[in-house]
Each structure stands twice: as structure tokens, then as C-alpha cells.
mmCIF file of C-alpha atoms and ligand atoms in Angstrom:
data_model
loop_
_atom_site.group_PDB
_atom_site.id
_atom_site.type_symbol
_atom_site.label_atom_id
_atom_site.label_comp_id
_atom_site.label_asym_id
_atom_site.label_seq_id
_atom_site.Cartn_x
_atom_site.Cartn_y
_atom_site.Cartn_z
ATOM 1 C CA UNK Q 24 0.000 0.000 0.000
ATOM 2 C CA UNK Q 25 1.406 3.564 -1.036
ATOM 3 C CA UNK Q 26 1.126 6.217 1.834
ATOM 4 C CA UNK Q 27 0.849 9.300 -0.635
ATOM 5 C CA UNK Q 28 1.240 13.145 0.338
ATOM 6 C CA UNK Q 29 2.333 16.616 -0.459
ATOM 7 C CA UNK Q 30 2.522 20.672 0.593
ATOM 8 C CA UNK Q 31 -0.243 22.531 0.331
ATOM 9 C CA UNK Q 32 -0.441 24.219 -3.243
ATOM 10 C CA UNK Q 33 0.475 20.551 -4.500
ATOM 11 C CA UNK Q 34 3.106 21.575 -6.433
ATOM 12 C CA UNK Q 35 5.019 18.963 -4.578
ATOM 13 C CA UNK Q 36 4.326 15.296 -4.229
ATOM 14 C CA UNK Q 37 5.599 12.379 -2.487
ATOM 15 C CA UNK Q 38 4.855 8.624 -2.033
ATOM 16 C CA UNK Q 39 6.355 6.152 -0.037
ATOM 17 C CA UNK Q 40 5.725 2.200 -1.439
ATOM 18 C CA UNK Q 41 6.638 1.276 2.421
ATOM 19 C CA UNK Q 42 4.595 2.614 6.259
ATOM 20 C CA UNK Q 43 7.001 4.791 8.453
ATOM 21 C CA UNK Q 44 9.732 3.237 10.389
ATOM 22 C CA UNK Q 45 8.904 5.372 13.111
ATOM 23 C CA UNK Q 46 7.483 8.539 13.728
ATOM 24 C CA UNK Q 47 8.399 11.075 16.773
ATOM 25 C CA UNK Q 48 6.705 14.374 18.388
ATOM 26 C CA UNK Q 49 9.645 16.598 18.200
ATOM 27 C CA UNK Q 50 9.841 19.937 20.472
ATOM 28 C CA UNK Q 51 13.767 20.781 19.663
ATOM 29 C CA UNK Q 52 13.859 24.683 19.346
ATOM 30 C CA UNK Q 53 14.464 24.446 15.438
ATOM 31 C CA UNK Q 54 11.230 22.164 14.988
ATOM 32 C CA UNK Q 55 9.336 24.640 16.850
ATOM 33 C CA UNK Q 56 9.763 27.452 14.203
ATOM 34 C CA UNK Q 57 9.065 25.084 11.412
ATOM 35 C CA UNK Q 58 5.948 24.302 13.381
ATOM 36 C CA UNK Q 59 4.552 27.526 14.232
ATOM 37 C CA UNK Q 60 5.554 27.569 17.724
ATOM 38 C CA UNK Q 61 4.311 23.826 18.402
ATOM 39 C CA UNK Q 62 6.075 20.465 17.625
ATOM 40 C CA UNK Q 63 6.375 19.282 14.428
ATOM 41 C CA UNK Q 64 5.479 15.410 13.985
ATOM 42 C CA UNK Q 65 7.958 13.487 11.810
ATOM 43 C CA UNK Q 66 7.704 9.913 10.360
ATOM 44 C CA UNK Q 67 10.810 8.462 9.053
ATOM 45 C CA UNK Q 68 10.618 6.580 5.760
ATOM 46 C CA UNK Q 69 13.399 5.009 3.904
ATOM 47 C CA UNK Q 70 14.905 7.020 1.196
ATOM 48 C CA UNK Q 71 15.064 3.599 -1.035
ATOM 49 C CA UNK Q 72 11.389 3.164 -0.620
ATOM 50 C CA UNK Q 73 10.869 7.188 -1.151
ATOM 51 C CA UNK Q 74 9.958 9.714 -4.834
ATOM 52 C CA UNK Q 75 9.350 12.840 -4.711
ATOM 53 C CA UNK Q 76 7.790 15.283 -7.722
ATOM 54 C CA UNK Q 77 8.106 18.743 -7.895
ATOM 55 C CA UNK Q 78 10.645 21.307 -6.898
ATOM 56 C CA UNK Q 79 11.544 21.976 -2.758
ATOM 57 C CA UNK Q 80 14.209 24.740 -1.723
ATOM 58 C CA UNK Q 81 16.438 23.591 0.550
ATOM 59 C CA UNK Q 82 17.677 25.121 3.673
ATOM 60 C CA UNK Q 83 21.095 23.784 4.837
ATOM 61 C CA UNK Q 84 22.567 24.340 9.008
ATOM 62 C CA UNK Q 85 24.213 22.490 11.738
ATOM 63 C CA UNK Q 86 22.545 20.464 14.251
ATOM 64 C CA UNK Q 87 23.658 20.298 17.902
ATOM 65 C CA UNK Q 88 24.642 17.391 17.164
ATOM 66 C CA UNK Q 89 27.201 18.657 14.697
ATOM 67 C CA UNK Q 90 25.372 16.851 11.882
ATOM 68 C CA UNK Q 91 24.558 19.109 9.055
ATOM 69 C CA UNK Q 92 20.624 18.940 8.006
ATOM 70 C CA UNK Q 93 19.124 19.584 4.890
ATOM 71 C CA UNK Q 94 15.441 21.105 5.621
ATOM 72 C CA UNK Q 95 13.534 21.514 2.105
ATOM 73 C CA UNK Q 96 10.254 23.459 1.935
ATOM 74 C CA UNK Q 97 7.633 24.064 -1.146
ATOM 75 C CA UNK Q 98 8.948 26.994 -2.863
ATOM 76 C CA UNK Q 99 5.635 28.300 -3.833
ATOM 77 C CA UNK Q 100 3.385 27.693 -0.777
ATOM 78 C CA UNK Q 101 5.812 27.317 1.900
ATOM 79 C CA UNK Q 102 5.050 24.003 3.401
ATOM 80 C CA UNK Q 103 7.855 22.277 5.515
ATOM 81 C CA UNK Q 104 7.975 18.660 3.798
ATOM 82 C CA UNK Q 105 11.141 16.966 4.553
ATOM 83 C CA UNK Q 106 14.233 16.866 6.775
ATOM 84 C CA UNK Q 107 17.486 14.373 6.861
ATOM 85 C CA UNK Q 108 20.969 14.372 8.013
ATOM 86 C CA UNK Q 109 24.039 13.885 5.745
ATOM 87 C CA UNK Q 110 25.866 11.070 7.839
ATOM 88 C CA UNK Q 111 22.136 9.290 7.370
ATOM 89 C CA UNK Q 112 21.064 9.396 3.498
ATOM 90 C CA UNK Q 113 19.166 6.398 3.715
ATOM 91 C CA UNK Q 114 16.361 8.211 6.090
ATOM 92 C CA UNK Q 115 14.099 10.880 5.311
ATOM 93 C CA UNK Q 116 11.985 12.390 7.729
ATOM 94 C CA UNK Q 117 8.455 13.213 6.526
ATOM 95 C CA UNK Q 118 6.301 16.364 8.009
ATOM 96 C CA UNK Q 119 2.889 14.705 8.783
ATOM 97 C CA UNK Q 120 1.194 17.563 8.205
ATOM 98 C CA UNK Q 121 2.194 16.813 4.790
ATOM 99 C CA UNK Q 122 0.393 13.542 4.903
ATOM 100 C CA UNK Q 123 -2.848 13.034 2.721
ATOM 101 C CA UNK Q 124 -3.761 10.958 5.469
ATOM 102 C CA UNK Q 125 -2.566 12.231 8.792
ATOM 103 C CA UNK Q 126 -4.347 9.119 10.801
ATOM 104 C CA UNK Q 127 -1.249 7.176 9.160
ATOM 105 C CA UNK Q 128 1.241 8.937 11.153
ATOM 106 C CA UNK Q 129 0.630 7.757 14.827
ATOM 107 C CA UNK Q 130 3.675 9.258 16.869
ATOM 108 C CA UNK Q 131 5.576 6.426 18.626
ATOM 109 C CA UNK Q 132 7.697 9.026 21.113
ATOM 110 C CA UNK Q 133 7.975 12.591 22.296
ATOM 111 C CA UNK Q 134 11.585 13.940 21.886
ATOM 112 C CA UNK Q 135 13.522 17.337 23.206
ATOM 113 C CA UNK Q 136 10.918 17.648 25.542
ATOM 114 C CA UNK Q 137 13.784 19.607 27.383
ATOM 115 C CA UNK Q 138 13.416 22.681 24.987
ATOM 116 C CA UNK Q 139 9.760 22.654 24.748
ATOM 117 C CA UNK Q 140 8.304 25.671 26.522
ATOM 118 C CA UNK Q 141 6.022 25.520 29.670
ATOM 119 C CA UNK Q 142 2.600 25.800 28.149
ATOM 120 C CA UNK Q 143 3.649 22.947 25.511
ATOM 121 C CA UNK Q 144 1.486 19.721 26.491
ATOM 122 C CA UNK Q 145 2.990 16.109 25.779
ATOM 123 C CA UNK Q 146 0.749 13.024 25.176
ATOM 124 C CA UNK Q 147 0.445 10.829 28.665
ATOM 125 C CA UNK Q 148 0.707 7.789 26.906
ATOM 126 C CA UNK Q 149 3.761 8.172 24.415
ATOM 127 C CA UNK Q 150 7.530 7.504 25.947
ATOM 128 C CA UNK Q 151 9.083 11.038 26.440
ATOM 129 C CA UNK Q 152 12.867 11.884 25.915
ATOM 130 C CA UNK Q 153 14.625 15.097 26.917
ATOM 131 C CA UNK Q 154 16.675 15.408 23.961
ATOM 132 C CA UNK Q 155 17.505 13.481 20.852
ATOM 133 C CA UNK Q 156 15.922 10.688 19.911
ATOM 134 C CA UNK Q 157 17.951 7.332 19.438
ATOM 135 C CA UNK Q 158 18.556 6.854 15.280
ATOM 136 C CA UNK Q 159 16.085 5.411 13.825
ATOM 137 C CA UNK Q 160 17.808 2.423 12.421
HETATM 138 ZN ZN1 LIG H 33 3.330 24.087 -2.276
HETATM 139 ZN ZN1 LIG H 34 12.999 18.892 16.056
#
């Protein structure tokens, strides 16, 4: 089964031919101005697995990690879509806002709950780590 998605002008498309390894609740300080001052929600697919259509701008910086990201957004509409780190090319991490059906992106974990500010609220039942996540595989 395809999981099928894309920003919101539609310029850009994506499909996946395989579900989400995992997908996390992040609340790192980056995430939250991609998200609007919230989390974002990420599911990790496998870049094998992965297409894309259309054109996405990328923006390039350093994590605190010291791995450099590559963000990439819809030119047009402005959409976050994607994230992934150099020293993991096989992973792509998937906005599920992005999702043309966001019920298929069931967060598995909360992460960086350490940076999330006081008001933010975190799902009782989801495992909750202060910073970085483990890798995904
Ligand atoms: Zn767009
Ligand atoms: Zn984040």
C-alpha cells in the first residue's frame, strides 16, 4: 500500500511504497519554528522506498549534534515537507502535516521535551525523551 502526500499548493508530491519506520513528536527549538511555535510530527521513511515530484528549496545548518541537516520546503506555498541528516542518506523524515492521510502517522515518542516551553502539552501515553531521539535504524 502507497502512503501518498504533499505541501499545500500541490506543487510537490511524495509517495512512499513502504509505512514509516517510526514517527516522533519533536519539540527541539528548530522544529518549533518550522511548526509555528508547536512540535512538528515526523515519520521516518526510507529514502530507497521514497519519490518525490516537484521542486523543494532547501535550507542547509548544523545540528547540535554537529550533523549538518538539509530542511527543504515548497517553494511556492511554503510548506515544511522533509528533513534528513548527511551522515544518514538512507532516512528521510516526513512532516505529517504533509500527509494526505494524517491518521497514518501515529507518533511512537515525544523527543527534546527539554526545549519545549512551559505551556507545551505532551501526550500521557507516548515515551518522552529530553533530547535526541535514538537513530532510527
Ligand atoms: Zn506548495
Ligand atoms: Zn525537532
Amino acid at each position: 500500500m502507497a502512503i501518498t502526500g504533499g505541501c499545500l499548493c500541490k506543487a510537490v508530491r511524495w509517495e512512499s511504497s513502504a509505512p514509516p519506520i517510526v514517527t516522533r513528536v519533536c519539540w527541539c527549538r528548530d522544529c518549533q519554528y518550522f511548526g509555528a511555535g508547536g512540535a512538528t510530527v515526523n515519520a521516518c521513511f526510507r529514502t530507497a522506498s521514497f519519490t518525490v515530484t516537484g521542486k523543494t528549496s532547501d535550507y542547509s545548518s548544523l545540528a547540535d549534534s554537529g550533523n549538518r541537516m538539509h530542511r527543504q520546503f515548497c517553494p511556492d506555498c511554503g510548506t515544511p515537507l522533509f528533513s534528513a541528516a548527511e551522515v544518514r542518506p538512507h532516512l528521510v523524515f516526513v512532516r505529517a502535516g504533509t500527509f494526505d492521510d494524517p491518521n497514518l502517522a501515529d507518533p511512537a515518542m515525544t523527543v527534546w521535551t527539554s526545549s519545549a516551553p512551559r505551556w507545551a502539552c505532551f501526550d500521557p501515553d507516548l515515551p518522552r525523551v529530553e533530547k535526541q531521539a535514538p537513530p532510527a535504524a
